[in-house]
Amino acid sequence: MSPRLLLAVKAAIAVGLAWVIAPLMPGVINDYPYYAPLGALLVMHSTLAVSAKFGLQILAGMVLGIVLAAGVLFLGPPNVFSISLVVAVAVLVGSIRWLGVPGTEYLPIAALFVLIVGGQDAEDYSIGYLVQMAVGVGVGLGVNLVIAPPLTINSAVQSFSRFRISLAKHLDDVGAALVESWPPEREDWANQTEVLSATAGEVRAAIHKADDSRKGNPRALRHRRNLSADFLDLAALENISFHIRDLTEILAGAVWGKPFPVDLPADLCPPLSEAMNSVAVVLMEWDSGSGDTAAIDDAGVALDALMSRVDDRPGSGADSVAATAAIAITLRRIVAAVRVRVEGPAG
């Protein structure tokens, strides 16, 4: 069953149960059974953490809204002026951060309902409204706990893998473009920076969703994973993505003079290409999870060879090797970032 279909089934079950339970409430609470299904529906989300958070925030917003409405009713019957004023105050009070979006939205709604719908029976209405919503919230959370939402850890892991492979492929493409001709005829490598940025955002969203999906989820007891390590991997990948965008910008300057002109000697392109390809292999090996550091060592050798060519280049001025040196340093930073994640921090 797909996550969306499972959520739909759980929402249907929760609303049905809330509607069955609501008439069993005592006293005046029994007069407002329709709010229980609403509460159950509002807290039905794809993760238990979000469901619980939304439920508490909605109830908190309702309590504040009812209190505001009670203050208005204490001064006299509701009218156009008092209704407008209480809504304005409720919207301002709703800026409290801990209320979150759900609490902020339901605070003025609760105040308005008590004044307009409750009317002369505002006290009984407020009790019935709040209790039935709480019943619905409880039923919704119970159903979401019993039929636990799926974990999204595998999806996050796959996102990591796709991102690492994308970064490695980008470096390979740039390296290939450097040795095919100079200046390179292919331009596809220079147009991938926005794609890499978007992918980084998608991976961050995926890992945060995976973290939320395991909070309070019984499935997490059987499928344990150290997400703190994934967050460190994410930070490393974001740094690597930044470095790759940086070197891409330098190479674009060497080819087209934009965003700034760069001098890149043609004879340094082959060793530069080899160094990029070796760093691409480092990213691929990291993705495999083998823990083998041979690719990292090979990349270090390729980068040393590149810098030797720069140092030995006859009659080279500072401007003619600055770009190559900058790219080499950027590649070393990428390798260093991967080494920390593969070998662990030094010391």
mmCIF file of C-alpha atoms in Angstrom:
data_model
loop_
_atom_site.group_PDB
_atom_site.id
_atom_site.type_symbol
_atom_site.label_atom_id
_atom_site.label_comp_id
_atom_site.label_asym_id
_atom_site.label_seq_id
_atom_site.Cartn_x
_atom_site.Cartn_y
_atom_site.Cartn_z
ATOM 1 C CA MET A 1 0.000 0.000 0.000
ATOM 2 C CA SER A 2 1.346 3.398 -0.945
ATOM 3 C CA PRO A 3 1.905 5.911 1.904
ATOM 4 C CA ARG A 4 -0.809 8.191 0.503
ATOM 5 C CA LEU A 5 -3.362 5.384 0.274
ATOM 6 C CA LEU A 6 -2.476 4.199 3.786
ATOM 7 C CA LEU A 7 -2.982 7.743 5.092
ATOM 8 C CA ALA A 8 -6.380 7.915 3.365
ATOM 9 C CA VAL A 9 -7.449 4.598 4.915
ATOM 10 C CA LYS A 10 -6.324 5.686 8.387
ATOM 11 C CA ALA A 11 -8.122 9.030 8.044
ATOM 12 C CA ALA A 12 -11.328 7.205 7.096
ATOM 13 C CA ILE A 13 -10.999 4.832 10.066
ATOM 14 C CA ALA A 14 -10.221 7.664 12.499
ATOM 15 C CA VAL A 15 -13.148 9.804 11.336
ATOM 16 C CA GLY A 16 -15.516 6.831 11.546
ATOM 17 C CA LEU A 17 -14.384 5.889 15.059
ATOM 18 C CA ALA A 18 -14.619 9.495 16.234
ATOM 19 C CA TRP A 19 -18.187 9.732 14.902
ATOM 20 C CA VAL A 20 -19.114 6.534 16.768
ATOM 21 C CA ILE A 21 -17.502 7.672 20.030
ATOM 22 C CA ALA A 22 -18.695 11.297 19.982
ATOM 23 C CA PRO A 23 -22.388 10.580 20.891
ATOM 24 C CA LEU A 24 -21.226 8.627 23.945
ATOM 25 C CA MET A 25 -19.938 11.804 25.614
ATOM 26 C CA PRO A 26 -21.966 12.951 28.653
ATOM 27 C CA GLY A 27 -24.051 16.072 29.145
ATOM 28 C CA VAL A 28 -23.875 19.038 26.811
ATOM 29 C CA ILE A 29 -20.779 17.599 25.152
ATOM 30 C CA ASN A 30 -23.091 15.144 23.425
ATOM 31 C CA ASP A 31 -24.749 18.049 21.589
ATOM 32 C CA TYR A 32 -21.681 18.713 19.436
ATOM 33 C CA PRO A 33 -20.585 15.304 18.059
ATOM 34 C CA TYR A 34 -19.568 16.688 14.658
ATOM 35 C CA TYR A 35 -16.381 18.233 16.039
ATOM 36 C CA ALA A 36 -14.859 14.854 16.944
ATOM 37 C CA PRO A 37 -14.472 13.689 13.311
ATOM 38 C CA LEU A 38 -13.032 17.105 12.468
ATOM 39 C CA GLY A 39 -10.381 16.757 15.177
ATOM 40 C CA ALA A 40 -9.508 13.250 13.994
ATOM 41 C CA LEU A 41 -9.108 14.451 10.429
ATOM 42 C CA LEU A 42 -6.975 17.474 11.305
ATOM 43 C CA VAL A 43 -4.292 15.436 13.089
ATOM 44 C CA MET A 44 -3.980 12.696 10.498
ATOM 45 C CA HIS A 45 -0.528 13.227 9.005
ATOM 46 C CA SER A 46 2.161 11.048 7.498
ATOM 47 C CA THR A 47 4.276 10.951 10.678
ATOM 48 C CA LEU A 48 3.378 10.486 14.334
ATOM 49 C CA ALA A 49 5.578 13.385 15.372
ATOM 50 C CA VAL A 50 3.721 15.833 13.147
ATOM 51 C CA SER A 51 0.338 14.398 14.168
ATOM 52 C CA ALA A 52 1.067 14.846 17.875
ATOM 53 C CA LYS A 53 2.538 18.315 17.373
ATOM 54 C CA PHE A 54 -0.404 19.503 15.269
ATOM 55 C CA GLY A 55 -2.916 18.059 17.725
ATOM 56 C CA LEU A 56 -1.413 19.863 20.710
ATOM 57 C CA GLN A 57 -1.061 23.125 18.787
ATOM 58 C CA ILE A 58 -4.663 23.017 17.556
ATOM 59 C CA LEU A 59 -6.003 22.409 21.071
ATOM 60 C CA ALA A 60 -3.780 25.154 22.495
ATOM 61 C CA GLY A 61 -5.030 27.590 19.868
ATOM 62 C CA MET A 62 -8.622 26.623 20.615
ATOM 63 C CA VAL A 63 -8.182 27.193 24.359
ATOM 64 C CA LEU A 64 -6.746 30.666 23.767
ATOM 65 C CA GLY A 65 -9.515 31.459 21.286
ATOM 66 C CA ILE A 66 -12.206 30.385 23.756
ATOM 67 C CA VAL A 67 -10.609 32.524 26.487
ATOM 68 C CA LEU A 68 -10.585 35.564 24.184
ATOM 69 C CA ALA A 69 -14.224 35.001 23.254
ATOM 70 C CA ALA A 70 -15.163 34.633 26.940
ATOM 71 C CA GLY A 71 -13.562 38.002 27.646
ATOM 72 C CA VAL A 72 -15.697 39.638 24.969
ATOM 73 C CA LEU A 73 -18.890 37.957 26.226
ATOM 74 C CA PHE A 74 -18.119 39.125 29.741
ATOM 75 C CA LEU A 75 -18.442 42.707 28.482
ATOM 76 C CA GLY A 76 -21.735 42.112 26.665
ATOM 77 C CA PRO A 77 -23.441 40.366 23.744
ATOM 78 C CA PRO A 78 -21.339 40.006 20.580
ATOM 79 C CA ASN A 79 -21.736 42.637 17.889
ATOM 80 C CA VAL A 80 -19.969 43.635 14.693
ATOM 81 C CA PHE A 81 -17.366 45.663 16.553
ATOM 82 C CA SER A 82 -16.592 43.067 19.237
ATOM 83 C CA ILE A 83 -16.435 40.195 16.727
ATOM 84 C CA SER A 84 -14.040 42.111 14.484
ATOM 85 C CA LEU A 85 -11.926 43.163 17.453
ATOM 86 C CA VAL A 86 -11.606 39.654 18.896
ATOM 87 C CA VAL A 87 -10.548 38.262 15.513
ATOM 88 C CA ALA A 88 -7.896 40.985 15.189
ATOM 89 C CA VAL A 89 -6.598 40.264 18.688
ATOM 90 C CA ALA A 90 -6.652 36.520 18.014
ATOM 91 C CA VAL A 91 -4.575 36.945 14.860
ATOM 92 C CA LEU A 92 -2.038 39.026 16.788
ATOM 93 C CA VAL A 93 -1.887 36.546 19.676
ATOM 94 C CA GLY A 94 -1.472 33.778 17.106
ATOM 95 C CA SER A 95 2.016 35.045 16.328
ATOM 96 C CA ILE A 96 3.279 33.133 19.374
ATOM 97 C CA ARG A 97 5.862 30.748 17.922
ATOM 98 C CA TRP A 98 4.979 27.655 19.950
ATOM 99 C CA LEU A 99 1.439 27.696 18.613
ATOM 100 C CA GLY A 100 2.779 26.842 15.178
ATOM 101 C CA VAL A 101 0.713 27.155 12.019
ATOM 102 C CA PRO A 102 -2.216 24.962 13.223
ATOM 103 C CA GLY A 103 -2.610 26.813 16.519
ATOM 104 C CA THR A 104 -2.283 30.168 14.807
ATOM 105 C CA GLU A 105 -5.048 29.273 12.349
ATOM 106 C CA TYR A 106 -7.476 27.806 14.864
ATOM 107 C CA LEU A 107 -7.133 30.477 17.522
ATOM 108 C CA PRO A 108 -9.263 33.077 15.657
ATOM 109 C CA ILE A 109 -11.550 30.344 14.314
ATOM 110 C CA ALA A 110 -12.299 29.099 17.832
ATOM 111 C CA ALA A 111 -12.957 32.634 19.072
ATOM 112 C CA LEU A 112 -15.256 33.336 16.132
ATOM 113 C CA PHE A 113 -17.169 30.056 16.523
ATOM 114 C CA VAL A 114 -17.785 30.670 20.220
ATOM 115 C CA LEU A 115 -19.133 34.168 19.560
ATOM 116 C CA ILE A 116 -21.234 33.418 16.474
ATOM 117 C CA VAL A 117 -22.187 29.747 16.759
ATOM 118 C CA GLY A 118 -22.233 29.540 20.542
ATOM 119 C CA GLY A 119 -24.177 32.751 21.019
ATOM 120 C CA GLN A 120 -26.373 32.586 24.092
ATOM 121 C CA ASP A 121 -25.074 29.082 24.918
ATOM 122 C CA ALA A 122 -21.426 30.059 24.571
ATOM 123 C CA GLU A 123 -20.370 28.293 27.769
ATOM 124 C CA ASP A 124 -21.932 24.955 26.884
ATOM 125 C CA TYR A 125 -20.775 25.304 23.306
ATOM 126 C CA SER A 126 -17.192 26.023 24.335
ATOM 127 C CA ILE A 127 -17.091 22.919 26.526
ATOM 128 C CA GLY A 128 -18.628 20.698 23.872
ATOM 129 C CA TYR A 129 -16.472 22.155 21.090
ATOM 130 C CA LEU A 130 -13.203 21.744 22.987
ATOM 131 C CA VAL A 131 -13.903 18.295 24.442
ATOM 132 C CA GLN A 132 -15.175 16.808 21.184
ATOM 133 C CA MET A 133 -12.180 18.199 19.299
ATOM 134 C CA ALA A 134 -9.925 16.683 21.965
ATOM 135 C CA VAL A 135 -11.715 13.350 21.572
ATOM 136 C CA GLY A 136 -11.182 13.488 17.828
ATOM 137 C CA VAL A 137 -7.516 14.404 18.242
ATOM 138 C CA GLY A 138 -7.063 11.482 20.627
ATOM 139 C CA VAL A 139 -8.772 9.057 18.254
ATOM 140 C CA GLY A 140 -6.705 10.301 15.312
ATOM 141 C CA LEU A 141 -3.446 9.903 17.228
ATOM 142 C CA GLY A 142 -4.510 6.455 18.440
ATOM 143 C CA VAL A 143 -5.278 5.225 14.933
ATOM 144 C CA ASN A 144 -2.022 6.701 13.626
ATOM 145 C CA LEU A 145 -0.136 4.872 16.383
ATOM 146 C CA VAL A 146 -1.852 1.499 15.990
ATOM 147 C CA ILE A 147 -1.500 1.588 12.211
ATOM 148 C CA ALA A 148 1.975 3.057 12.329
ATOM 149 C CA PRO A 149 3.075 5.252 9.423
ATOM 150 C CA PRO A 150 5.825 3.825 7.217
ATOM 151 C CA LEU A 151 9.390 4.855 7.869
ATOM 152 C CA THR A 152 10.971 6.928 5.112
ATOM 153 C CA ILE A 153 14.567 6.069 5.984
ATOM 154 C CA ASN A 154 15.081 4.000 2.839
ATOM 155 C CA SER A 155 13.875 6.899 0.721
ATOM 156 C CA ALA A 156 16.392 9.199 2.442
ATOM 157 C CA VAL A 157 19.211 6.699 1.880
ATOM 158 C CA GLN A 158 18.300 6.493 -1.803
ATOM 159 C CA SER A 159 18.307 10.297 -1.992
ATOM 160 C CA PHE A 160 21.816 10.346 -0.530
ATOM 161 C CA SER A 161 22.966 7.820 -3.084
ATOM 162 C CA ARG A 162 21.477 9.726 -6.010
ATOM 163 C CA PHE A 163 23.078 12.939 -4.799
ATOM 164 C CA ARG A 164 26.548 11.399 -4.456
ATOM 165 C CA ILE A 165 26.261 9.804 -7.881
ATOM 166 C CA SER A 166 25.100 13.117 -9.381
ATOM 167 C CA LEU A 167 28.097 14.930 -7.922
ATOM 168 C CA ALA A 168 30.465 12.238 -9.175
ATOM 169 C CA LYS A 169 28.913 12.300 -12.653
ATOM 170 C CA HIS A 170 29.212 16.081 -12.752
ATOM 171 C CA LEU A 171 32.938 15.889 -12.008
ATOM 172 C CA ASP A 172 33.333 13.185 -14.652
ATOM 173 C CA ASP A 173 31.516 15.329 -17.211
ATOM 174 C CA VAL A 174 33.694 18.344 -16.454
ATOM 175 C CA GLY A 175 36.837 16.216 -16.629
ATOM 176 C CA ALA A 176 35.772 14.750 -19.963
ATOM 177 C CA ALA A 177 34.971 18.184 -21.377
ATOM 178 C CA LEU A 178 38.465 19.434 -20.503
ATOM 179 C CA VAL A 179 40.265 16.857 -22.653
ATOM 180 C CA GLU A 180 37.823 16.572 -25.561
ATOM 181 C CA SER A 181 38.831 19.996 -26.892
ATOM 182 C CA TRP A 182 39.947 23.364 -25.608
ATOM 183 C CA PRO A 183 37.963 25.407 -25.097
ATOM 184 C CA PRO A 184 35.311 22.721 -24.434
ATOM 185 C CA GLU A 185 32.529 22.445 -26.980
ATOM 186 C CA ARG A 186 30.058 20.856 -24.563
ATOM 187 C CA GLU A 187 28.197 23.216 -22.254
ATOM 188 C CA ASP A 188 25.977 20.787 -20.345
ATOM 189 C CA TRP A 189 28.396 20.572 -17.393
ATOM 190 C CA ALA A 190 28.161 24.321 -16.831
ATOM 191 C CA ASN A 191 24.368 24.231 -16.546
ATOM 192 C CA GLN A 192 24.150 21.685 -13.746
ATOM 193 C CA THR A 193 24.843 23.950 -10.755
ATOM 194 C CA GLU A 194 21.172 24.823 -10.213
ATOM 195 C CA VAL A 195 20.263 21.154 -10.465
ATOM 196 C CA LEU A 196 22.833 20.297 -7.803
ATOM 197 C CA SER A 197 21.470 23.018 -5.512
ATOM 198 C CA ALA A 198 17.917 21.747 -5.956
ATOM 199 C CA THR A 199 19.036 18.170 -5.307
ATOM 200 C CA ALA A 200 20.767 19.247 -2.088
ATOM 201 C CA GLY A 201 17.494 20.756 -0.893
ATOM 202 C CA GLU A 202 15.590 17.583 -1.741
ATOM 203 C CA VAL A 203 18.069 15.438 0.176
ATOM 204 C CA ARG A 204 17.847 17.699 3.231
ATOM 205 C CA ALA A 205 14.044 17.475 3.124
ATOM 206 C CA ALA A 206 14.240 13.680 2.797
ATOM 207 C CA ILE A 207 16.512 13.211 5.809
ATOM 208 C CA HIS A 208 14.405 15.507 7.990
ATOM 209 C CA LYS A 209 11.283 13.618 6.943
ATOM 210 C CA ALA A 210 13.024 10.322 7.770
ATOM 211 C CA ASP A 211 13.937 11.685 11.195
ATOM 212 C CA ASP A 212 10.338 12.722 11.843
ATOM 213 C CA SER A 213 8.978 9.396 10.595
ATOM 214 C CA ARG A 214 10.785 7.436 13.316
ATOM 215 C CA LYS A 215 9.829 9.631 16.303
ATOM 216 C CA GLY A 216 7.374 7.664 18.431
ATOM 217 C CA ASN A 217 6.947 5.143 15.630
ATOM 218 C CA PRO A 218 6.871 1.472 16.737
ATOM 219 C CA ARG A 219 8.402 0.492 13.406
ATOM 220 C CA ALA A 220 11.588 2.303 14.439
ATOM 221 C CA LEU A 221 12.175 -0.324 17.137
ATOM 222 C CA ARG A 222 12.701 -2.935 14.415
ATOM 223 C CA HIS A 223 14.505 -0.742 11.911
ATOM 224 C CA ARG A 224 17.182 1.162 13.758
ATOM 225 C CA ARG A 225 19.512 3.558 11.967
ATOM 226 C CA ASN A 226 21.936 6.177 13.206
ATOM 227 C CA LEU A 227 20.442 9.261 11.576
ATOM 228 C CA SER A 228 22.943 11.487 13.351
ATOM 229 C CA ALA A 229 25.565 10.049 10.993
ATOM 230 C CA ASP A 230 23.243 10.795 8.071
ATOM 231 C CA PHE A 231 22.997 14.420 9.137
ATOM 232 C CA LEU A 232 26.806 14.597 9.156
ATOM 233 C CA ASP A 233 26.855 13.019 5.695
ATOM 234 C CA LEU A 234 24.341 15.623 4.581
ATOM 235 C CA ALA A 235 26.516 18.470 5.837
ATOM 236 C CA ALA A 236 29.511 16.982 4.016
ATOM 237 C CA LEU A 237 27.526 16.597 0.789
ATOM 238 C CA GLU A 238 26.306 20.176 0.969
ATOM 239 C CA ASN A 239 29.899 21.378 1.402
ATOM 240 C CA ILE A 240 31.026 19.205 -1.497
ATOM 241 C CA SER A 241 28.198 20.546 -3.645
ATOM 242 C CA PHE A 242 29.329 24.090 -2.843
ATOM 243 C CA HIS A 243 32.928 23.264 -3.794
ATOM 244 C CA ILE A 244 31.823 21.696 -7.076
ATOM 245 C CA ARG A 245 29.758 24.755 -7.944
ATOM 246 C CA ASP A 246 32.817 26.868 -7.129
ATOM 247 C CA LEU A 247 35.161 24.984 -9.467
ATOM 248 C CA THR A 248 32.473 24.914 -12.168
ATOM 249 C CA GLU A 249 32.278 28.688 -11.957
ATOM 250 C CA ILE A 250 36.055 28.965 -12.330
ATOM 251 C CA LEU A 251 36.045 26.742 -15.408
ATOM 252 C CA ALA A 252 33.147 28.693 -16.901
ATOM 253 C CA GLY A 253 35.262 31.817 -16.499
ATOM 254 C CA ALA A 254 38.118 30.111 -18.326
ATOM 255 C CA VAL A 255 35.875 29.112 -21.247
ATOM 256 C CA TRP A 256 33.496 32.056 -21.628
ATOM 257 C CA GLY A 257 35.022 34.755 -19.436
ATOM 258 C CA LYS A 258 31.895 34.803 -17.266
ATOM 259 C CA PRO A 259 31.164 35.510 -14.478
ATOM 260 C CA PHE A 260 34.803 36.648 -14.502
ATOM 261 C CA PRO A 261 37.697 35.982 -16.906
ATOM 262 C CA VAL A 262 40.079 33.172 -15.923
ATOM 263 C CA ASP A 263 43.309 32.033 -17.548
ATOM 264 C CA LEU A 264 43.566 28.218 -17.756
ATOM 265 C CA PRO A 265 46.498 26.896 -19.831
ATOM 266 C CA ALA A 266 45.499 24.133 -22.250
ATOM 267 C CA ASP A 267 48.476 21.935 -21.286
ATOM 268 C CA LEU A 268 47.188 21.705 -17.716
ATOM 269 C CA CYS A 269 43.799 20.377 -18.790
ATOM 270 C CA PRO A 270 44.830 16.675 -19.004
ATOM 271 C CA PRO A 271 46.203 16.431 -15.441
ATOM 272 C CA LEU A 272 43.287 18.548 -14.236
ATOM 273 C CA SER A 273 40.872 16.161 -15.930
ATOM 274 C CA GLU A 274 42.589 13.170 -14.364
ATOM 275 C CA ALA A 275 42.378 14.753 -10.922
ATOM 276 C CA MET A 276 38.659 15.440 -11.342
ATOM 277 C CA ASN A 277 38.009 11.894 -12.497
ATOM 278 C CA SER A 278 39.882 10.513 -9.508
ATOM 279 C CA VAL A 279 37.790 12.638 -7.132
ATOM 280 C CA ALA A 280 34.665 11.405 -8.905
ATOM 281 C CA VAL A 281 35.787 7.847 -8.120
ATOM 282 C CA VAL A 282 36.153 8.871 -4.460
ATOM 283 C CA LEU A 283 32.510 9.932 -4.383
ATOM 284 C CA MET A 284 31.405 6.706 -6.051
ATOM 285 C CA GLU A 285 33.386 4.596 -3.573
ATOM 286 C CA TRP A 286 31.861 6.554 -0.699
ATOM 287 C CA ASP A 287 28.434 5.786 -2.101
ATOM 288 C CA SER A 288 29.235 2.070 -2.210
ATOM 289 C CA GLY A 289 29.820 2.091 1.552
ATOM 290 C CA SER A 290 32.821 -0.213 1.251
ATOM 291 C CA GLY A 291 34.974 1.900 3.569
ATOM 292 C CA ASP A 292 37.927 1.363 1.225
ATOM 293 C CA THR A 293 40.316 4.350 1.216
ATOM 294 C CA ALA A 294 42.282 3.314 -1.872
ATOM 295 C CA ALA A 295 40.336 5.747 -4.076
ATOM 296 C CA ILE A 296 41.072 8.562 -1.619
ATOM 297 C CA ASP A 297 44.783 7.766 -1.753
ATOM 298 C CA ASP A 298 44.700 7.617 -5.566
ATOM 299 C CA ALA A 299 42.999 11.017 -5.681
ATOM 300 C CA GLY A 300 45.748 12.439 -3.465
ATOM 301 C CA VAL A 301 48.367 11.110 -5.892
ATOM 302 C CA ALA A 302 46.541 12.634 -8.873
ATOM 303 C CA LEU A 303 46.292 15.998 -7.132
ATOM 304 C CA ASP A 304 49.980 15.908 -6.218
ATOM 305 C CA ALA A 305 50.792 15.188 -9.869
ATOM 306 C CA LEU A 306 48.636 18.116 -10.941
ATOM 307 C CA MET A 307 50.420 20.520 -8.605
ATOM 308 C CA SER A 308 53.799 19.197 -9.769
ATOM 309 C CA ARG A 309 52.833 20.062 -13.341
ATOM 310 C CA VAL A 310 51.844 23.535 -12.168
ATOM 311 C CA ASP A 311 55.137 24.043 -10.323
ATOM 312 C CA ASP A 312 57.247 22.679 -13.195
ATOM 313 C CA ARG A 313 55.508 24.657 -15.889
ATOM 314 C CA PRO A 314 58.229 26.810 -17.527
ATOM 315 C CA GLY A 315 57.719 30.562 -17.557
ATOM 316 C CA SER A 316 54.366 30.331 -15.879
ATOM 317 C CA GLY A 317 53.123 33.462 -14.261
ATOM 318 C CA ALA A 318 50.853 33.725 -11.286
ATOM 319 C CA ASP A 319 47.760 34.490 -13.370
ATOM 320 C CA SER A 320 48.244 31.498 -15.662
ATOM 321 C CA VAL A 321 48.290 28.928 -12.842
ATOM 322 C CA ALA A 322 46.039 30.600 -10.280
ATOM 323 C CA ALA A 323 42.883 28.983 -11.643
ATOM 324 C CA THR A 324 44.441 25.510 -11.741
ATOM 325 C CA ALA A 325 45.750 25.890 -8.197
ATOM 326 C CA ALA A 326 42.348 27.097 -6.992
ATOM 327 C CA ILE A 327 40.619 24.096 -8.566
ATOM 328 C CA ALA A 328 43.211 21.737 -7.077
ATOM 329 C CA ILE A 329 42.607 23.168 -3.601
ATOM 330 C CA THR A 330 38.864 22.804 -4.083
ATOM 331 C CA LEU A 331 39.299 19.168 -5.103
ATOM 332 C CA ARG A 332 41.465 18.554 -2.018
ATOM 333 C CA ARG A 333 38.677 19.965 0.147
ATOM 334 C CA ILE A 334 36.225 17.546 -1.433
ATOM 335 C CA VAL A 335 38.543 14.605 -0.778
ATOM 336 C CA ALA A 336 39.125 15.779 2.796
ATOM 337 C CA ALA A 337 35.366 16.012 3.409
ATOM 338 C CA VAL A 338 34.872 12.445 2.188
ATOM 339 C CA ARG A 339 37.867 11.157 4.167
ATOM 340 C CA VAL A 340 36.375 12.467 7.418
ATOM 341 C CA ARG A 341 33.116 10.646 6.740
ATOM 342 C CA VAL A 342 34.841 7.403 5.705
ATOM 343 C CA GLU A 343 37.652 7.284 8.263
ATOM 344 C CA GLY A 344 36.187 9.481 10.996
ATOM 345 C CA PRO A 345 37.682 12.718 12.366
ATOM 346 C CA ALA A 346 41.407 12.738 13.038
ATOM 347 C CA GLY A 347 42.437 12.104 16.614
#
